[in-house]
Amino acid sequence: ILNVEQSPQSLHVQEGDSTNFTCSFPSSNFYALHWYRWETAKSPEALFVMTLNGDEKKKGRISATLNTKEGYSYLYIKGSQPEDSATYLCASLGGSNYKLTFGKGTLLTVNP
Amino acid sequence: AAGVIQSPRHLIKEKRETATLKCYPIPRHDTVYWYQQGPGQDPQFLISFYEKMQSDKGSIPDRFSAQQFSDYHSELNMSSLELGDSALYFCASSPEGGHGTRSSEQYFGPGTRLTVT
């Protein structure tokens, strides 16, 4: 994998459903993986920064895991609420020039 | 809590004009990053500064330049503007800087929307 890839591109769930999505990134020269929550007309809000293989982080109903050996991270949202509707961006810090490279995001819509 | 401030929030310029975007990081953050997000595109890293020195360079055109000042605010100067420069320009700051230590969260400003006509 040369770029940061996120899937699915968009997701519609019902209020109360739990959901998860994936970020794949180059595993070579990896340094850190960032997750951001981005609501329309607002700036990205940092959720997590993870660096170690096996890292798990949690903030309220949102949690994330990291596998640096295979180059992927999962973001989980438990009991989705309409206010969780946003684009969830991941960004990988790494490569020979330690550049932060963003994925295209997963657009989550939670229907009441 | 204080956040990243960007000014102006909106800017309209004509082709071949120049524009200056300003970014004021969160107090005690010594690292500033600039990103460009074109319509329907993911954010692209342009350039970053740590302690007033350029620390990383991304896909910043030669027509653009930036610097970080002694009070840690940063300015992105854009010359000979082209239609394709129309985008949302985000600035972010973080409390840790220096090459290879950017594992801190980046705190984003509200962005400056530049429209080139």
Tab-separated table of N, CA, C and O in Angstrom, chain A residues 31-32 34 36 38 43-44 46-49 51 89 93 97-100 102-104, chain B residues 35 37 42-43 45 56-58 88 90 99-106 108-110:
chain	number	residue	atom	x	y	z
A	31	TYR	N	5.401	5.889	11.561
A	31	TYR	CA	5.709	6.547	12.827
A	31	TYR	C	4.478	6.710	13.692
A	31	TYR	O	4.510	6.436	14.882
A	32	ALA	N	3.370	7.196	13.121
A	32	ALA	CA	2.160	7.418	13.920
A	32	ALA	C	0.939	7.406	13.021
A	32	ALA	O	1.025	7.650	11.820
A	34	HIS	N	-2.975	9.008	12.911
A	34	HIS	CA	-3.887	9.990	13.495
A	34	HIS	C	-5.310	9.715	13.017
A	34	HIS	O	-5.513	9.398	11.839
A	36	TYR	N	-9.076	11.745	12.886
A	36	TYR	CA	-9.731	13.035	13.065
A	36	TYR	C	-11.210	12.890	12.751
A	36	TYR	O	-11.605	12.102	11.888
A	38	TRP	N	-14.350	15.131	11.372
A	38	TRP	CA	-14.495	16.372	10.616
A	38	TRP	C	-15.955	16.579	10.259
A	38	TRP	O	-16.501	15.908	9.397
A	43	SER	N	-13.507	22.659	11.340
A	43	SER	CA	-12.168	22.147	11.083
A	43	SER	C	-12.011	20.767	11.723
A	43	SER	O	-12.748	20.410	12.643
A	44	PRO	N	-11.078	19.946	11.238
A	44	PRO	CA	-10.893	18.607	11.794
A	44	PRO	C	-10.577	18.660	13.289
A	44	PRO	O	-9.827	19.509	13.757
A	46	ALA	N	-9.050	16.470	16.413
A	46	ALA	CA	-8.221	15.302	16.692
A	46	ALA	C	-8.951	14.334	17.618
A	46	ALA	O	-9.526	14.739	18.630
A	47	LEU	N	-8.933	13.064	17.263
A	47	LEU	CA	-9.515	12.013	18.115
A	47	LEU	C	-8.411	11.225	18.820
A	47	LEU	O	-8.374	11.137	20.030
A	48	PHE	N	-7.543	10.615	18.029
A	48	PHE	CA	-6.490	9.768	18.594
A	48	PHE	C	-5.197	9.932	17.808
A	48	PHE	O	-5.223	10.194	16.614
A	49	VAL	N	-4.082	9.725	18.503
A	49	VAL	CA	-2.797	9.525	17.857
A	49	VAL	C	-2.236	8.233	18.429
A	49	VAL	O	-2.147	8.073	19.644
A	51	THR	N	0.845	5.148	18.096
A	51	THR	CA	2.180	4.892	17.559
A	51	THR	C	2.609	3.439	17.684
A	51	THR	O	3.403	2.960	16.877
A	89	LEU	N	-11.493	11.024	9.333
A	89	LEU	CA	-10.266	10.999	8.543
A	89	LEU	C	-9.164	10.288	9.313
A	89	LEU	O	-9.028	10.491	10.514
A	93	LEU	N	1.570	9.164	9.598
A	93	LEU	CA	2.834	9.886	9.651
A	93	LEU	C	3.937	8.871	9.418
A	93	LEU	O	4.084	7.920	10.184
A	97	ASN	N	10.159	10.923	4.398
A	97	ASN	CA	10.183	12.333	4.772
A	97	ASN	C	9.247	12.655	5.933
A	97	ASN	O	8.989	13.819	6.212
A	98	TYR	N	8.735	11.649	6.622
A	98	TYR	CA	7.863	11.844	7.784
A	98	TYR	C	6.728	12.811	7.490
A	98	TYR	O	6.435	13.694	8.274
A	99	LYS	N	6.086	12.616	6.363
A	99	LYS	CA	4.974	13.467	5.992
A	99	LYS	C	3.671	12.882	6.506
A	99	LYS	O	3.505	11.659	6.541
A	100	LEU	N	2.746	13.751	6.903
A	100	LEU	CA	1.435	13.290	7.335
A	100	LEU	C	0.556	13.194	6.099
A	100	LEU	O	0.284	14.198	5.461
A	102	PHE	N	-3.054	12.089	4.467
A	102	PHE	CA	-4.435	11.841	4.834
A	102	PHE	C	-5.096	10.850	3.885
A	102	PHE	O	-4.802	10.821	2.693
A	103	GLY	N	-6.029	10.085	4.442
A	103	GLY	CA	-6.939	9.294	3.611
A	103	GLY	C	-8.070	10.185	3.141
A	103	GLY	O	-8.128	11.376	3.464
A	104	LYS	N	-8.987	9.633	2.364
A	104	LYS	CA	-10.098	10.416	1.833
A	104	LYS	C	-11.274	10.475	2.792
A	104	LYS	O	-12.239	11.193	2.549
B	35	TYR	N	-2.093	23.119	5.308
B	35	TYR	CA	-2.707	22.124	4.431
B	35	TYR	C	-3.590	22.838	3.423
B	35	TYR	O	-4.171	23.885	3.702
B	37	GLN	N	-6.890	22.068	0.883
B	37	GLN	CA	-7.929	21.107	0.515
B	37	GLN	C	-8.737	21.680	-0.636
B	37	GLN	O	-9.522	22.620	-0.443
B	42	ASP	N	-8.986	15.364	-0.642
B	42	ASP	CA	-8.501	15.222	0.729
B	42	ASP	C	-7.425	16.265	0.993
B	42	ASP	O	-6.786	16.754	0.065
B	43	PRO	N	-7.208	16.590	2.247
B	43	PRO	CA	-6.214	17.627	2.575
B	43	PRO	C	-4.815	17.212	2.131
B	43	PRO	O	-4.423	16.061	2.284
B	45	PHE	N	-0.767	18.100	2.562
B	45	PHE	CA	0.213	18.805	3.392
B	45	PHE	C	1.055	19.713	2.506
B	45	PHE	O	1.569	19.294	1.467
B	56	ASP	N	9.356	20.540	7.475
B	56	ASP	CA	8.982	19.596	6.424
B	56	ASP	C	8.362	20.362	5.266
B	56	ASP	O	7.748	21.406	5.464
B	57	LYS	N	8.521	19.802	4.089
B	57	LYS	CA	7.944	20.429	2.906
B	57	LYS	C	7.179	19.375	2.136
B	57	LYS	O	7.703	18.292	1.880
B	58	GLY	N	5.952	19.711	1.794
B	58	GLY	CA	5.125	18.774	1.042
B	58	GLY	C	4.927	19.267	-0.368
B	58	GLY	O	5.853	19.698	-1.037
B	88	LEU	N	-9.633	25.409	0.370
B	88	LEU	CA	-9.676	25.718	1.800
B	88	LEU	C	-8.273	25.470	2.337
B	88	LEU	O	-7.706	24.393	2.125
B	90	PHE	N	-5.988	25.098	5.531
B	90	PHE	CA	-6.012	24.880	6.968
B	90	PHE	C	-4.614	25.066	7.544
B	90	PHE	O	-3.612	24.691	6.945
B	99	HIS	N	11.748	17.306	13.489
B	99	HIS	CA	11.605	16.176	12.576
B	99	HIS	C	11.603	14.861	13.348
B	99	HIS	O	12.454	14.611	14.175
B	100	GLY	N	10.620	14.049	13.069
B	100	GLY	CA	10.560	12.731	13.679
B	100	GLY	C	9.899	12.701	15.044
B	100	GLY	O	9.821	11.659	15.662
B	101	THR	N	9.414	13.828	15.529
B	101	THR	CA	8.769	13.802	16.837
B	101	THR	C	7.309	14.207	16.748
B	101	THR	O	6.677	14.453	17.748
B	102	ARG	N	6.767	14.249	15.531
B	102	ARG	CA	5.409	14.751	15.396
B	102	ARG	C	4.401	13.649	15.671
B	102	ARG	O	3.624	13.278	14.817
B	103	SER	N	4.407	13.117	16.862
B	103	SER	CA	3.394	12.141	17.216
B	103	SER	C	2.293	12.775	18.022
B	103	SER	O	1.406	12.115	18.507
B	104	SER	N	2.330	14.084	18.188
B	104	SER	CA	1.273	14.769	18.918
B	104	SER	C	0.095	15.034	18.020
B	104	SER	O	0.206	15.073	16.805
B	105	GLU	N	-1.045	15.241	18.655
B	105	GLU	CA	-2.230	15.620	17.905
B	105	GLU	C	-2.016	16.990	17.296
B	105	GLU	O	-1.372	17.857	17.887
B	106	GLN	N	-2.574	17.160	16.121
B	106	GLN	CA	-2.544	18.467	15.485
B	106	GLN	C	-3.905	19.113	15.702
B	106	GLN	O	-4.938	18.502	15.503
B	108	PHE	N	-6.442	21.879	14.516
B	108	PHE	CA	-6.687	22.616	13.288
B	108	PHE	C	-7.419	23.929	13.542
B	108	PHE	O	-8.281	24.020	14.420
B	109	GLY	N	-7.091	24.927	12.741
B	109	GLY	CA	-7.843	26.170	12.730
B	109	GLY	C	-9.089	26.016	11.870
B	109	GLY	O	-9.301	24.973	11.264
B	110	PRO	N	-9.903	27.049	11.787
B	110	PRO	CA	-11.164	26.990	11.039
B	110	PRO	C	-10.977	27.033	9.532
B	110	PRO	O	-11.901	26.749	8.787
